[in-house]
Amino acid sequence: MLRFDDLQLFVRAADLGSLSAAARVMDMSAAVASAALKRIEGQLGTRLLARSTRSLRLTAEGEGFLEYARAALGSLEEGRRLLASSQDRCEGVLQLSAPSDLGRNVLLPWLDEFQQQHPQLTVRLLLGDRIADLFRQPVDVALRYGEPEDSSLVALPVLPDNRRVLCAAPSYLQRHGEPHQVEQLAQHNCLLFMLGDRVHDRWTLNDGKREISLTVSGNRFSDDADVVRRWAIAGEGVAYKSWLDVAADVRAGHLKVLMPDLIGERAPLNLLCAHRAQLSKPVILLLEMLRSRCKQHAVGLSSANLF
């Protein structure tokens, strides 16, 4: 296969009438330039330039090939400019993976507005709480709670100070009473979330002086975080949810934060990608939008020590 820099050298040498001048322009030694010319002539099986100690001229074969070499280099340059310009425009297909609860109940209207602002952009949204394999699945970026387990991933913080909160529906609290101490959760139906094959039944909070951990139990668990939220709103038990997921429900009165003086576990939200080369214009604009919207969405309930 012909090398790009060899083609460049041949065209430059033909234009300047000198191999050494072409070498200087391309910042390479005369020996490297000579080897490059020999390499391209060897691959083509013909001489392109007739050289002497004082002059250089195109052979008949060289003159015929020069037109195609210019066209090839021109096409490559046009492709480079097209790629560069597309990276500066918000267009193409953006494949995004997001948690089920955040995606359905918070992210969807934000993405609608984002696409209205950038009508040339197509969004492919994949919802689920399992960790997306960014190296194998057809995903450009993924929104995920928690610190990434794979250190090779690029993690861009969206809301690093997000935390979990204990919450329940007023209807549940009317029937079963409101817990005021962590230990009292043992007498309540706790709605459990599964990540993979593990049930998240060890809940940890902090009173500002010490960590308090308790293994909880309940009659419902799901691997879909949105299902757990819906159970909580329906009055089926106590949930330990990301504040981002339930902030709107708390403001609307559908859920109430329990023991707001306690500090819940950190649940930082990050935008993950496999390589920094994937940080295209759409991804950068999406990140900026998410940071702004999440910050606005997380405002409130300062007494809950969320931030």
Coordinates of C-alpha atoms in Angstrom, one line a residue:
M1 CA 0.0 0.0 0.0
L2 CA 1.3 3.4 -0.9
R3 CA 2.2 5.7 2.0
F4 CA 0.6 9.1 2.3
D5 CA 3.9 10.8 3.1
D6 CA 5.6 9.1 0.1
L7 CA 2.9 10.5 -2.2
Q8 CA 3.4 13.9 -0.7
L9 CA 7.2 13.8 -1.3
F10 CA 6.7 12.7 -4.9
V11 CA 4.3 15.6 -5.7
R12 CA 6.5 18.1 -3.9
A13 CA 9.6 16.9 -5.7
A14 CA 7.8 17.2 -9.1
D15 CA 6.5 20.7 -8.2
L16 CA 9.9 22.0 -7.0
G17 CA 12.1 20.1 -9.5
S18 CA 14.3 19.0 -6.7
L19 CA 14.2 16.1 -4.3
S20 CA 16.4 17.9 -1.8
A21 CA 14.2 20.9 -1.8
A22 CA 11.2 18.7 -1.3
A23 CA 13.0 17.1 1.6
R24 CA 13.7 20.5 3.2
V25 CA 10.0 21.6 2.9
M26 CA 8.8 18.3 4.5
D27 CA 11.5 18.5 7.2
M28 CA 13.2 15.3 6.4
S29 CA 16.8 14.3 5.5
A30 CA 17.9 13.8 1.9
A31 CA 18.6 10.1 2.7
V32 CA 15.0 9.6 4.0
A33 CA 13.6 11.4 1.0
S34 CA 15.6 9.2 -1.4
A35 CA 14.5 6.1 0.4
A36 CA 10.9 7.2 0.2
L37 CA 11.1 7.8 -3.5
K38 CA 12.7 4.4 -4.0
R39 CA 10.0 2.8 -2.0
I40 CA 7.1 4.3 -4.0
E41 CA 8.9 3.5 -7.3
G42 CA 9.4 -0.1 -6.1
Q43 CA 5.8 -0.5 -5.2
L44 CA 4.7 0.9 -8.5
G45 CA 7.3 -1.1 -10.4
T46 CA 8.5 1.9 -12.5
R47 CA 10.6 5.0 -12.3
L48 CA 8.8 8.2 -11.7
L49 CA 11.7 10.7 -11.6
A50 CA 14.8 10.7 -13.7
R51 CA 17.6 12.1 -11.5
S52 CA 21.1 13.3 -12.0
T53 CA 23.4 15.2 -9.7
R54 CA 22.1 18.5 -10.9
S55 CA 18.6 18.0 -12.2
L56 CA 15.4 16.1 -11.7
R57 CA 12.6 15.5 -14.2
L58 CA 9.5 13.5 -14.5
T59 CA 9.5 10.3 -16.6
A60 CA 6.6 9.7 -18.9
E61 CA 5.3 7.3 -16.3
G62 CA 5.8 9.9 -13.6
E63 CA 3.9 12.5 -15.6
G64 CA 0.9 10.1 -15.9
F65 CA 1.0 9.1 -12.3
L66 CA 1.3 12.7 -11.0
E67 CA -2.3 13.5 -11.9
Y68 CA -3.6 10.6 -9.8
A69 CA -1.2 11.4 -6.9
R70 CA -2.5 14.9 -6.8
A71 CA -6.1 13.7 -6.9
A72 CA -5.5 11.1 -4.1
L73 CA -3.9 13.7 -1.9
G74 CA -6.7 16.2 -2.6
S75 CA -9.3 13.6 -1.7
L76 CA -7.5 12.8 1.6
E77 CA -7.3 16.5 2.4
E78 CA -10.9 17.0 1.6
G79 CA -11.8 14.1 3.9
R80 CA -9.6 15.6 6.7
R81 CA -11.4 19.0 6.3
L82 CA -14.8 17.3 6.3
L83 CA -14.0 15.3 9.4
A84 CA -12.6 18.4 11.2
S85 CA -15.7 20.4 10.3
S86 CA -18.1 17.6 11.4
Q87 CA -16.3 17.5 14.8
D88 CA -17.1 21.2 15.2
R89 CA -20.8 20.7 14.3
C90 CA -23.5 19.1 16.4
E91 CA -24.7 16.5 14.0
G92 CA -24.6 12.8 13.3
V93 CA -25.6 10.0 15.7
L94 CA -25.0 10.1 19.4
Q95 CA -25.4 6.8 21.2
L96 CA -26.1 7.3 24.9
S97 CA -26.6 4.8 27.7
A98 CA -28.3 6.0 30.9
P99 CA -29.8 4.5 34.1
S100 CA -33.5 3.6 33.8
D101 CA -34.9 5.9 36.4
L102 CA -32.8 9.0 35.5
G103 CA -33.3 8.3 31.8
R104 CA -37.1 7.9 31.8
N105 CA -38.1 10.5 34.4
V106 CA -35.4 13.2 34.2
L107 CA -33.3 12.9 31.1
L108 CA -36.0 12.5 28.4
P109 CA -37.4 16.1 28.4
W110 CA -33.8 17.5 28.5
L111 CA -32.9 15.4 25.5
D112 CA -36.0 16.6 23.6
E113 CA -34.9 20.2 24.1
F114 CA -31.3 19.3 23.3
Q115 CA -32.4 17.9 19.9
Q116 CA -34.6 20.9 19.2
Q117 CA -31.5 23.0 19.6
H118 CA -29.5 20.7 17.4
P119 CA -31.9 19.3 14.8
Q120 CA -29.2 17.6 12.7
L121 CA -28.4 15.3 15.7
T122 CA -29.8 11.8 16.0
V123 CA -29.9 10.4 19.6
R124 CA -29.9 6.7 20.2
L125 CA -30.9 6.2 23.9
L126 CA -30.3 2.9 25.7
L127 CA -31.9 2.7 29.2
G128 CA -30.8 0.1 31.8
D129 CA -29.0 -0.2 35.1
R130 CA -26.5 -2.8 34.1
I131 CA -23.0 -1.4 33.4
A132 CA -22.6 -0.8 29.7
D133 CA -19.5 -2.3 28.2
L134 CA -18.2 0.8 26.3
F135 CA -15.6 -1.3 24.5
R136 CA -18.1 -3.8 23.0
Q137 CA -21.6 -2.3 22.9
P138 CA -22.6 0.3 20.3
V139 CA -22.5 3.1 22.8
D140 CA -20.5 6.4 22.6
V141 CA -21.0 7.6 26.1
A142 CA -22.8 6.3 29.2
L143 CA -24.3 8.2 32.2
R144 CA -23.6 6.2 35.4
Y145 CA -23.9 6.7 39.1
G146 CA -20.9 5.9 41.3
E147 CA -17.2 5.8 40.7
P148 CA -16.3 3.8 37.5
E149 CA -14.9 0.3 38.3
D150 CA -12.8 0.3 35.2
S151 CA -9.9 2.8 35.6
S152 CA -9.3 2.8 31.8
L153 CA -12.5 4.6 31.2
V154 CA -12.7 8.4 30.8
A155 CA -15.0 9.7 33.6
L156 CA -16.3 13.3 33.2
P157 CA -18.1 14.5 36.4
V158 CA -21.7 15.7 35.8
L159 CA -22.9 16.0 39.5
P160 CA -20.1 14.7 41.7
D161 CA -21.8 15.6 45.0
N162 CA -25.1 13.8 44.4
R163 CA -26.2 11.6 47.3
R164 CA -28.8 9.0 48.2
V165 CA -31.8 9.9 50.4
L166 CA -34.2 7.8 52.4
C167 CA -37.7 8.5 51.2
A168 CA -41.3 7.2 51.4
A169 CA -44.8 8.2 50.3
P170 CA -47.0 10.0 52.7
S171 CA -49.6 7.2 52.3
Y172 CA -47.0 4.7 53.6
L173 CA -46.0 6.8 56.5
Q174 CA -49.7 7.3 57.5
R175 CA -50.1 3.5 57.7
H176 CA -46.7 2.5 59.3
G177 CA -45.4 5.6 61.0
E178 CA -42.3 7.7 60.2
P179 CA -38.9 6.3 61.3
H180 CA -36.7 8.8 63.2
Q181 CA -33.7 6.6 63.8
V182 CA -31.7 4.4 61.3
E183 CA -32.3 1.4 63.5
Q184 CA -36.1 1.7 63.1
L185 CA -35.7 0.9 59.4
A186 CA -35.5 -2.8 60.6
Q187 CA -39.3 -2.5 61.3
H188 CA -40.1 -1.1 57.8
N189 CA -40.6 -2.6 54.4
C190 CA -37.5 -1.5 52.5
L191 CA -37.7 -1.5 48.7
L192 CA -34.5 -3.1 47.4
F193 CA -32.5 -2.5 44.3
M194 CA -30.4 -5.2 42.6
L195 CA -27.3 -4.4 40.6
G196 CA -26.3 -7.6 38.7
D197 CA -26.9 -10.5 41.1
R198 CA -26.3 -8.4 44.2
V199 CA -29.1 -7.0 46.3
H200 CA -28.3 -3.5 47.7
D201 CA -29.6 -4.2 51.2
R202 CA -26.8 -2.7 53.3
W203 CA -27.7 1.0 53.7
T204 CA -25.2 3.4 55.2
L205 CA -25.7 6.9 56.4
N206 CA -23.7 9.5 58.4
D207 CA -24.9 11.7 61.3
G208 CA -21.9 14.0 60.9
K209 CA -19.9 12.1 63.6
R210 CA -20.1 8.5 62.6
E211 CA -21.3 6.1 59.9
I212 CA -24.4 4.1 60.7
S213 CA -24.9 0.9 58.6
L214 CA -27.9 -1.4 58.7
T215 CA -28.9 -4.5 56.7
V216 CA -32.5 -3.9 55.7
S217 CA -35.1 -6.2 54.2
G218 CA -38.4 -6.0 52.4
N219 CA -40.9 -7.9 50.2
R220 CA -39.9 -6.3 46.9
F221 CA -36.7 -5.9 44.9
S222 CA -36.0 -5.2 41.3
D223 CA -33.0 -4.7 39.0
D224 CA -34.8 -1.6 37.5
A225 CA -34.3 1.5 39.7
D226 CA -37.4 3.1 38.1
V227 CA -39.6 0.2 39.4
V228 CA -38.3 0.8 43.0
R229 CA -39.2 4.5 42.6
R230 CA -42.7 3.7 41.4
W231 CA -43.2 1.3 44.3
A232 CA -42.1 4.0 46.8
I233 CA -44.6 6.5 45.2
A234 CA -47.3 3.9 45.4
G235 CA -46.8 3.7 49.2
E236 CA -45.2 0.2 49.2
G237 CA -42.2 1.0 51.4
V238 CA -39.1 3.0 52.1
A239 CA -36.6 3.5 49.3
Y240 CA -32.9 4.7 49.4
K241 CA -32.6 6.6 46.2
S242 CA -30.4 9.0 44.4
W243 CA -31.6 12.6 45.1
L244 CA -31.5 13.3 41.4
D245 CA -34.1 10.5 40.8
V246 CA -36.6 11.6 43.4
A247 CA -36.1 15.4 43.7
A248 CA -39.1 16.2 41.5
D249 CA -41.3 13.7 43.5
V250 CA -40.2 15.2 46.8
R251 CA -41.0 18.7 45.5
A252 CA -44.4 17.5 44.2
G253 CA -45.2 15.9 47.6
H254 CA -45.3 12.4 46.2
L255 CA -42.4 11.4 48.4
K256 CA -41.0 12.7 51.7
V257 CA -37.3 12.6 52.7
L258 CA -36.8 10.7 56.0
M259 CA -34.3 11.7 58.6
P260 CA -33.1 14.7 56.5
D261 CA -30.3 15.6 59.0
L262 CA -28.5 12.4 58.0
I263 CA -26.0 12.4 55.2
G264 CA -26.7 9.6 52.6
E265 CA -24.2 7.6 50.6
R266 CA -22.4 9.5 47.7
A267 CA -23.9 8.7 44.3
P268 CA -21.8 10.8 41.9
L269 CA -23.1 11.0 38.4
N270 CA -20.4 10.7 35.6
L271 CA -20.4 10.7 31.9
L272 CA -18.2 7.8 30.8
C273 CA -16.5 7.0 27.5
A274 CA -13.9 4.6 26.3
H275 CA -11.5 7.1 24.7
R276 CA -11.0 10.9 24.8
A277 CA -11.2 10.8 21.0
Q278 CA -15.0 10.2 21.5
L279 CA -15.4 13.7 23.0
S280 CA -17.0 15.1 19.9
K281 CA -18.8 18.4 19.7
P282 CA -22.2 16.7 20.5
V283 CA -20.7 15.0 23.5
I284 CA -19.2 18.2 24.8
L285 CA -22.4 20.1 24.3
L286 CA -24.4 17.3 26.0
L287 CA -22.0 17.3 29.0
E288 CA -22.4 21.1 29.4
M289 CA -26.2 20.8 29.2
L290 CA -26.3 17.9 31.7
R291 CA -24.0 19.7 34.2
S292 CA -26.3 22.8 34.1
R293 CA -29.6 20.9 34.3
C294 CA -28.5 18.6 37.0
K295 CA -27.2 21.4 39.2
Q296 CA -30.6 23.2 38.8
H297 CA -32.5 19.9 39.4
A298 CA -30.5 19.1 42.5
V299 CA -31.3 22.5 44.2
G300 CA -33.5 22.3 47.3
L301 CA -33.9 20.6 50.7
S302 CA -30.7 22.1 52.1
S303 CA -31.7 20.8 55.5
A304 CA -31.1 17.3 54.1
N305 CA -27.4 17.9 54.0
L306 CA -27.4 16.7 50.4
F307 CA -24.6 19.0 49.2

